[in-house]
Amino acid sequence: MKSALRIFFLKYRRIFIIATHLFLVGLSYYAAFLIRFDFSLPQPYLGAFLKTLPLLILTKLVLFYYFGLFHGLWRYVSTSDLWQIIKANFIATATFIILNVFIFGLSSFPRSVFLDDFIICAFLVGGIRFLTRLLRE
């Protein structure tokens, strides 16, 4: 049974990795909004969150793919992988800010969410890799 589960996981590993990143990006963005508003998200900002979430996910996943974050084995993660995560996340956040300004404007958007999301996302994406390595060792 363990062998069949391992074969299934290896066959669909890339899909699992992308789904994990999708979840972590969404979670970090939501957490950034919650932190900004003391864990009580007001209704107008919930609309801003939902309106910009697809753009953020698309931006981050495309740039994470470009930087090769969907390749490699997490059990062999190193500090060079962490630098790739930070670079990819920084460029994705900067791109998201630019796109957000041109598409939606920033008049009703809390700017601290950008920095909070960058920090949380870097910790989550890097943390899950290092946790995987820690559990394997």
Short mmCIF file of N, CA and C in Angstrom, two decimals, residues 7-134:
data_model
loop_
_atom_site.label_atom_id
_atom_site.label_comp_id
_atom_site.label_asym_id
_atom_site.label_seq_id
_atom_site.Cartn_x
_atom_site.Cartn_y
_atom_site.Cartn_z
N ILE A 7 4.01 5.94 -5.47
CA ILE A 7 3.95 6.04 -6.93
C ILE A 7 2.94 7.11 -7.35
N PHE A 8 1.79 7.14 -6.68
CA PHE A 8 0.77 8.15 -6.97
C PHE A 8 1.31 9.55 -6.71
N PHE A 9 1.98 9.73 -5.57
CA PHE A 9 2.53 11.03 -5.22
C PHE A 9 3.61 11.47 -6.21
N LEU A 10 4.48 10.56 -6.58
CA LEU A 10 5.54 10.90 -7.53
C LEU A 10 4.98 11.25 -8.90
N LYS A 11 3.91 10.55 -9.28
CA LYS A 11 3.30 10.81 -10.59
C LYS A 11 2.67 12.20 -10.66
N TYR A 12 2.06 12.61 -9.56
CA TYR A 12 1.36 13.89 -9.52
C TYR A 12 2.08 14.92 -8.64
N ARG A 13 3.38 14.77 -8.47
CA ARG A 13 4.16 15.64 -7.59
C ARG A 13 4.09 17.11 -8.00
N ARG A 14 4.25 17.38 -9.27
CA ARG A 14 4.24 18.77 -9.74
C ARG A 14 2.88 19.43 -9.48
N ILE A 15 1.80 18.71 -9.69
CA ILE A 15 0.47 19.25 -9.42
C ILE A 15 0.32 19.54 -7.93
N PHE A 16 0.82 18.65 -7.09
CA PHE A 16 0.78 18.86 -5.65
C PHE A 16 1.60 20.09 -5.25
N ILE A 17 2.75 20.26 -5.84
CA ILE A 17 3.61 21.42 -5.53
C ILE A 17 2.93 22.72 -5.94
N ILE A 18 2.34 22.75 -7.12
CA ILE A 18 1.65 23.95 -7.59
C ILE A 18 0.44 24.24 -6.71
N ALA A 19 -0.31 23.22 -6.34
CA ALA A 19 -1.48 23.41 -5.47
C ALA A 19 -1.05 23.92 -4.09
N THR A 20 0.07 23.42 -3.60
CA THR A 20 0.58 23.89 -2.31
C THR A 20 0.95 25.36 -2.39
N HIS A 21 1.63 25.75 -3.46
CA HIS A 21 1.98 27.16 -3.63
C HIS A 21 0.72 28.02 -3.78
N LEU A 22 -0.24 27.54 -4.51
CA LEU A 22 -1.50 28.27 -4.67
C LEU A 22 -2.15 28.51 -3.31
N PHE A 23 -2.20 27.49 -2.48
CA PHE A 23 -2.78 27.61 -1.14
C PHE A 23 -1.97 28.59 -0.29
N LEU A 24 -0.64 28.48 -0.32
CA LEU A 24 0.21 29.33 0.53
C LEU A 24 0.15 30.79 0.10
N VAL A 25 0.07 31.04 -1.20
CA VAL A 25 -0.03 32.42 -1.69
C VAL A 25 -1.36 33.03 -1.24
N GLY A 26 -2.44 32.30 -1.39
CA GLY A 26 -3.74 32.79 -0.94
C GLY A 26 -3.79 32.99 0.56
N LEU A 27 -3.22 32.06 1.30
CA LEU A 27 -3.20 32.14 2.76
C LEU A 27 -2.38 33.34 3.23
N SER A 28 -1.23 33.57 2.62
CA SER A 28 -0.40 34.71 3.03
C SER A 28 -1.08 36.04 2.73
N TYR A 29 -1.76 36.11 1.62
CA TYR A 29 -2.47 37.35 1.26
C TYR A 29 -3.62 37.61 2.24
N TYR A 30 -4.36 36.58 2.56
CA TYR A 30 -5.46 36.72 3.52
C TYR A 30 -4.92 37.09 4.90
N ALA A 31 -3.83 36.45 5.31
CA ALA A 31 -3.22 36.75 6.61
C ALA A 31 -2.73 38.20 6.65
N ALA A 32 -2.20 38.69 5.53
CA ALA A 32 -1.74 40.08 5.47
C ALA A 32 -2.90 41.05 5.69
N PHE A 33 -4.04 40.75 5.10
CA PHE A 33 -5.23 41.58 5.32
C PHE A 33 -5.69 41.49 6.76
N LEU A 34 -5.69 40.30 7.31
CA LEU A 34 -6.13 40.13 8.70
C LEU A 34 -5.20 40.87 9.66
N ILE A 35 -3.91 40.79 9.44
CA ILE A 35 -2.96 41.49 10.30
C ILE A 35 -3.16 43.01 10.19
N ARG A 36 -3.38 43.48 8.99
CA ARG A 36 -3.58 44.92 8.78
C ARG A 36 -4.79 45.45 9.54
N PHE A 37 -5.84 44.65 9.62
CA PHE A 37 -7.08 45.10 10.26
C PHE A 37 -7.34 44.41 11.60
N ASP A 38 -6.30 44.03 12.30
CA ASP A 38 -6.40 43.43 13.63
C ASP A 38 -7.37 42.25 13.68
N PHE A 39 -7.27 41.40 12.68
CA PHE A 39 -8.03 40.15 12.57
C PHE A 39 -9.55 40.36 12.51
N SER A 40 -9.95 41.49 11.97
CA SER A 40 -11.36 41.78 11.72
C SER A 40 -11.44 42.51 10.39
N LEU A 41 -11.64 41.78 9.32
CA LEU A 41 -11.60 42.35 7.97
C LEU A 41 -12.91 43.08 7.66
N PRO A 42 -12.87 44.43 7.51
CA PRO A 42 -14.09 45.19 7.19
C PRO A 42 -14.62 44.83 5.80
N GLN A 43 -15.89 44.98 5.62
CA GLN A 43 -16.57 44.60 4.39
C GLN A 43 -15.98 45.26 3.14
N PRO A 44 -15.70 46.57 3.14
CA PRO A 44 -15.14 47.17 1.91
C PRO A 44 -13.79 46.57 1.53
N TYR A 45 -13.00 46.21 2.51
CA TYR A 45 -11.68 45.65 2.22
C TYR A 45 -11.75 44.17 1.85
N LEU A 46 -12.82 43.52 2.27
CA LEU A 46 -13.04 42.14 1.82
C LEU A 46 -13.24 42.14 0.30
N GLY A 47 -13.96 43.13 -0.19
CA GLY A 47 -14.15 43.27 -1.64
C GLY A 47 -12.84 43.52 -2.36
N ALA A 48 -11.98 44.36 -1.78
CA ALA A 48 -10.66 44.62 -2.37
C ALA A 48 -9.82 43.36 -2.37
N PHE A 49 -9.90 42.59 -1.30
CA PHE A 49 -9.17 41.32 -1.21
C PHE A 49 -9.62 40.37 -2.31
N LEU A 50 -10.93 40.17 -2.43
CA LEU A 50 -11.46 39.22 -3.41
C LEU A 50 -11.21 39.68 -4.85
N LYS A 51 -11.24 40.99 -5.06
CA LYS A 51 -11.05 41.53 -6.41
C LYS A 51 -9.59 41.36 -6.87
N THR A 52 -8.64 41.50 -5.95
CA THR A 52 -7.23 41.46 -6.33
C THR A 52 -6.59 40.09 -6.14
N LEU A 53 -7.24 39.18 -5.45
CA LEU A 53 -6.67 37.85 -5.20
C LEU A 53 -6.32 37.10 -6.48
N PRO A 54 -7.19 37.02 -7.49
CA PRO A 54 -6.81 36.30 -8.72
C PRO A 54 -5.58 36.89 -9.40
N LEU A 55 -5.46 38.22 -9.41
CA LEU A 55 -4.29 38.86 -10.00
C LEU A 55 -3.02 38.50 -9.23
N LEU A 56 -3.11 38.50 -7.92
CA LEU A 56 -1.95 38.14 -7.10
C LEU A 56 -1.53 36.69 -7.34
N ILE A 57 -2.50 35.79 -7.34
CA ILE A 57 -2.19 34.38 -7.54
C ILE A 57 -1.56 34.16 -8.91
N LEU A 58 -2.14 34.74 -9.93
CA LEU A 58 -1.60 34.60 -11.28
C LEU A 58 -0.18 35.16 -11.36
N THR A 59 0.03 36.34 -10.81
CA THR A 59 1.34 36.97 -10.86
C THR A 59 2.39 36.13 -10.13
N LYS A 60 2.07 35.71 -8.92
CA LYS A 60 3.05 34.95 -8.14
C LYS A 60 3.32 33.58 -8.74
N LEU A 61 2.28 32.89 -9.18
CA LEU A 61 2.52 31.55 -9.73
C LEU A 61 3.33 31.61 -11.03
N VAL A 62 3.07 32.60 -11.87
CA VAL A 62 3.85 32.72 -13.11
C VAL A 62 5.31 33.02 -12.80
N LEU A 63 5.55 33.94 -11.88
CA LEU A 63 6.94 34.28 -11.56
C LEU A 63 7.62 33.18 -10.73
N PHE A 64 6.88 32.48 -9.90
CA PHE A 64 7.46 31.34 -9.19
C PHE A 64 7.88 30.26 -10.19
N TYR A 65 7.07 30.06 -11.21
CA TYR A 65 7.43 29.10 -12.26
C TYR A 65 8.69 29.58 -13.00
N TYR A 66 8.71 30.86 -13.35
CA TYR A 66 9.86 31.43 -14.07
C TYR A 66 11.16 31.26 -13.27
N PHE A 67 11.08 31.42 -11.96
CA PHE A 67 12.26 31.28 -11.11
C PHE A 67 12.55 29.84 -10.71
N GLY A 68 11.77 28.90 -11.22
CA GLY A 68 12.05 27.49 -11.00
C GLY A 68 11.65 26.95 -9.63
N LEU A 69 10.70 27.59 -8.98
CA LEU A 69 10.30 27.13 -7.65
C LEU A 69 9.45 25.87 -7.68
N PHE A 70 8.99 25.47 -8.85
CA PHE A 70 8.19 24.25 -8.94
C PHE A 70 9.05 23.04 -9.29
N HIS A 71 10.35 23.25 -9.42
CA HIS A 71 11.27 22.16 -9.75
C HIS A 71 12.11 21.83 -8.52
N GLY A 72 12.72 20.68 -8.57
CA GLY A 72 13.60 20.29 -7.47
C GLY A 72 12.84 19.54 -6.39
N LEU A 73 13.60 18.94 -5.53
CA LEU A 73 13.02 18.18 -4.42
C LEU A 73 13.16 18.98 -3.13
N TRP A 74 12.07 19.10 -2.41
CA TRP A 74 12.07 19.90 -1.20
C TRP A 74 12.95 19.31 -0.11
N ARG A 75 13.19 18.02 -0.16
CA ARG A 75 14.00 17.41 0.89
C ARG A 75 15.48 17.77 0.75
N TYR A 76 15.87 18.36 -0.40
CA TYR A 76 17.24 18.79 -0.61
C TYR A 76 17.36 20.32 -0.66
N VAL A 77 16.45 21.00 -0.04
CA VAL A 77 16.44 22.46 -0.07
C VAL A 77 17.69 23.01 0.62
N SER A 78 18.16 24.15 0.10
CA SER A 78 19.35 24.79 0.66
C SER A 78 19.12 26.29 0.73
N THR A 79 20.14 27.00 1.20
CA THR A 79 20.01 28.45 1.30
C THR A 79 19.92 29.11 -0.08
N SER A 80 20.50 28.49 -1.09
CA SER A 80 20.36 29.06 -2.44
C SER A 80 18.90 28.99 -2.90
N ASP A 81 18.19 27.96 -2.49
CA ASP A 81 16.75 27.88 -2.79
C ASP A 81 16.00 28.99 -2.07
N LEU A 82 16.41 29.29 -0.85
CA LEU A 82 15.77 30.37 -0.11
C LEU A 82 15.97 31.71 -0.81
N TRP A 83 17.15 31.94 -1.36
CA TRP A 83 17.39 33.18 -2.11
C TRP A 83 16.51 33.24 -3.35
N GLN A 84 16.32 32.10 -4.02
CA GLN A 84 15.43 32.07 -5.18
C GLN A 84 14.00 32.42 -4.77
N ILE A 85 13.57 31.90 -3.64
CA ILE A 85 12.22 32.19 -3.13
C ILE A 85 12.09 33.68 -2.84
N ILE A 86 13.08 34.26 -2.18
CA ILE A 86 13.02 35.68 -1.85
C ILE A 86 13.03 36.54 -3.11
N LYS A 87 13.89 36.21 -4.08
CA LYS A 87 13.93 36.97 -5.34
C LYS A 87 12.61 36.85 -6.09
N ALA A 88 12.11 35.63 -6.23
CA ALA A 88 10.85 35.42 -6.95
C ALA A 88 9.71 36.14 -6.27
N ASN A 89 9.66 36.06 -4.96
CA ASN A 89 8.59 36.70 -4.20
C ASN A 89 8.70 38.22 -4.28
N PHE A 90 9.91 38.75 -4.22
CA PHE A 90 10.09 40.20 -4.32
C PHE A 90 9.64 40.73 -5.68
N ILE A 91 10.08 40.07 -6.74
CA ILE A 91 9.70 40.52 -8.08
C ILE A 91 8.20 40.33 -8.32
N ALA A 92 7.65 39.24 -7.80
CA ALA A 92 6.21 39.01 -7.94
C ALA A 92 5.42 40.07 -7.18
N THR A 93 5.87 40.44 -6.00
CA THR A 93 5.18 41.47 -5.22
C THR A 93 5.28 42.82 -5.92
N ALA A 94 6.46 43.16 -6.43
CA ALA A 94 6.63 44.43 -7.15
C ALA A 94 5.75 44.45 -8.40
N THR A 95 5.72 43.36 -9.12
CA THR A 95 4.87 43.26 -10.32
C THR A 95 3.40 43.40 -9.95
N PHE A 96 3.01 42.74 -8.86
CA PHE A 96 1.62 42.84 -8.40
C PHE A 96 1.25 44.27 -8.03
N ILE A 97 2.16 44.96 -7.36
CA ILE A 97 1.89 46.36 -6.99
C ILE A 97 1.67 47.20 -8.26
N ILE A 98 2.55 47.05 -9.23
CA ILE A 98 2.44 47.81 -10.47
C ILE A 98 1.13 47.48 -11.20
N LEU A 99 0.83 46.19 -11.32
CA LEU A 99 -0.42 45.80 -11.99
C LEU A 99 -1.63 46.29 -11.22
N ASN A 100 -1.56 46.22 -9.92
CA ASN A 100 -2.67 46.66 -9.07
C ASN A 100 -2.92 48.16 -9.26
N VAL A 101 -1.86 48.95 -9.35
CA VAL A 101 -2.00 50.39 -9.56
C VAL A 101 -2.65 50.68 -10.90
N PHE A 102 -2.19 49.99 -11.95
CA PHE A 102 -2.73 50.27 -13.29
C PHE A 102 -4.12 49.70 -13.51
N ILE A 103 -4.44 48.58 -12.90
CA ILE A 103 -5.75 47.95 -13.13
C ILE A 103 -6.81 48.47 -12.16
N PHE A 104 -6.48 48.50 -10.87
CA PHE A 104 -7.48 48.83 -9.86
C PHE A 104 -7.25 50.18 -9.18
N GLY A 105 -6.06 50.69 -9.23
CA GLY A 105 -5.73 51.92 -8.50
C GLY A 105 -5.46 51.59 -7.03
N LEU A 106 -4.89 52.53 -6.34
CA LEU A 106 -4.56 52.30 -4.93
C LEU A 106 -5.36 53.17 -3.99
N SER A 107 -6.40 53.82 -4.48
CA SER A 107 -7.12 54.77 -3.64
C SER A 107 -7.76 54.11 -2.42
N SER A 108 -8.23 52.90 -2.55
CA SER A 108 -8.88 52.25 -1.41
C SER A 108 -8.20 50.94 -1.03
N PHE A 109 -6.88 50.90 -1.23
CA PHE A 109 -6.16 49.67 -0.95
C PHE A 109 -5.15 49.91 0.16
N PRO A 110 -5.14 49.09 1.20
CA PRO A 110 -4.16 49.26 2.27
C PRO A 110 -2.76 48.86 1.83
N ARG A 111 -1.86 49.81 1.80
CA ARG A 111 -0.53 49.57 1.27
C ARG A 111 0.33 48.66 2.13
N SER A 112 0.06 48.60 3.41
CA SER A 112 0.86 47.74 4.29
C SER A 112 0.65 46.26 3.97
N VAL A 113 -0.42 45.95 3.28
CA VAL A 113 -0.69 44.56 2.90
C VAL A 113 0.40 44.03 1.98
N PHE A 114 0.95 44.89 1.13
CA PHE A 114 1.99 44.45 0.20
C PHE A 114 3.21 43.91 0.96
N LEU A 115 3.69 44.68 1.92
CA LEU A 115 4.87 44.26 2.69
C LEU A 115 4.55 43.04 3.55
N ASP A 116 3.40 43.06 4.20
CA ASP A 116 3.02 41.92 5.04
C ASP A 116 2.90 40.64 4.21
N ASP A 117 2.30 40.76 3.04
CA ASP A 117 2.15 39.59 2.17
C ASP A 117 3.52 39.07 1.72
N PHE A 118 4.41 39.98 1.36
CA PHE A 118 5.76 39.57 0.94
C PHE A 118 6.45 38.77 2.05
N ILE A 119 6.41 39.27 3.26
CA ILE A 119 7.08 38.62 4.39
C ILE A 119 6.44 37.28 4.71
N ILE A 120 5.12 37.25 4.80
CA ILE A 120 4.41 36.02 5.16
C ILE A 120 4.60 34.96 4.08
N CYS A 121 4.47 35.37 2.83
CA CYS A 121 4.62 34.42 1.72
C CYS A 121 6.03 33.83 1.68
N ALA A 122 7.04 34.66 1.89
CA ALA A 122 8.41 34.17 1.89
C ALA A 122 8.60 33.15 3.02
N PHE A 123 8.07 33.45 4.19
CA PHE A 123 8.19 32.51 5.31
C PHE A 123 7.43 31.21 5.06
N LEU A 124 6.24 31.30 4.49
CA LEU A 124 5.45 30.08 4.25
C LEU A 124 6.07 29.22 3.16
N VAL A 125 6.42 29.82 2.04
CA VAL A 125 6.97 29.05 0.92
C VAL A 125 8.34 28.48 1.29
N GLY A 126 9.17 29.28 1.94
CA GLY A 126 10.46 28.77 2.38
C GLY A 126 10.33 27.80 3.54
N GLY A 127 9.42 28.11 4.44
CA GLY A 127 9.24 27.28 5.63
C GLY A 127 8.76 25.88 5.32
N ILE A 128 7.87 25.74 4.35
CA ILE A 128 7.37 24.39 4.03
C ILE A 128 8.47 23.53 3.43
N ARG A 129 9.36 24.16 2.68
CA ARG A 129 10.49 23.41 2.13
C ARG A 129 11.44 22.95 3.23
N PHE A 130 11.79 23.87 4.12
CA PHE A 130 12.72 23.51 5.19
C PHE A 130 12.08 22.54 6.18
N LEU A 131 10.77 22.65 6.38
CA LEU A 131 10.08 21.68 7.22
C LEU A 131 10.13 20.29 6.60
N THR A 132 9.95 20.21 5.28
CA THR A 132 10.05 18.93 4.59
C THR A 132 11.44 18.34 4.75
N ARG A 133 12.45 19.18 4.61
CA ARG A 133 13.82 18.69 4.77
C ARG A 133 14.06 18.23 6.21
N LEU A 134 13.57 19.00 7.17
CA LEU A 134 13.74 18.65 8.58
C LEU A 134 13.07 17.31 8.89
#
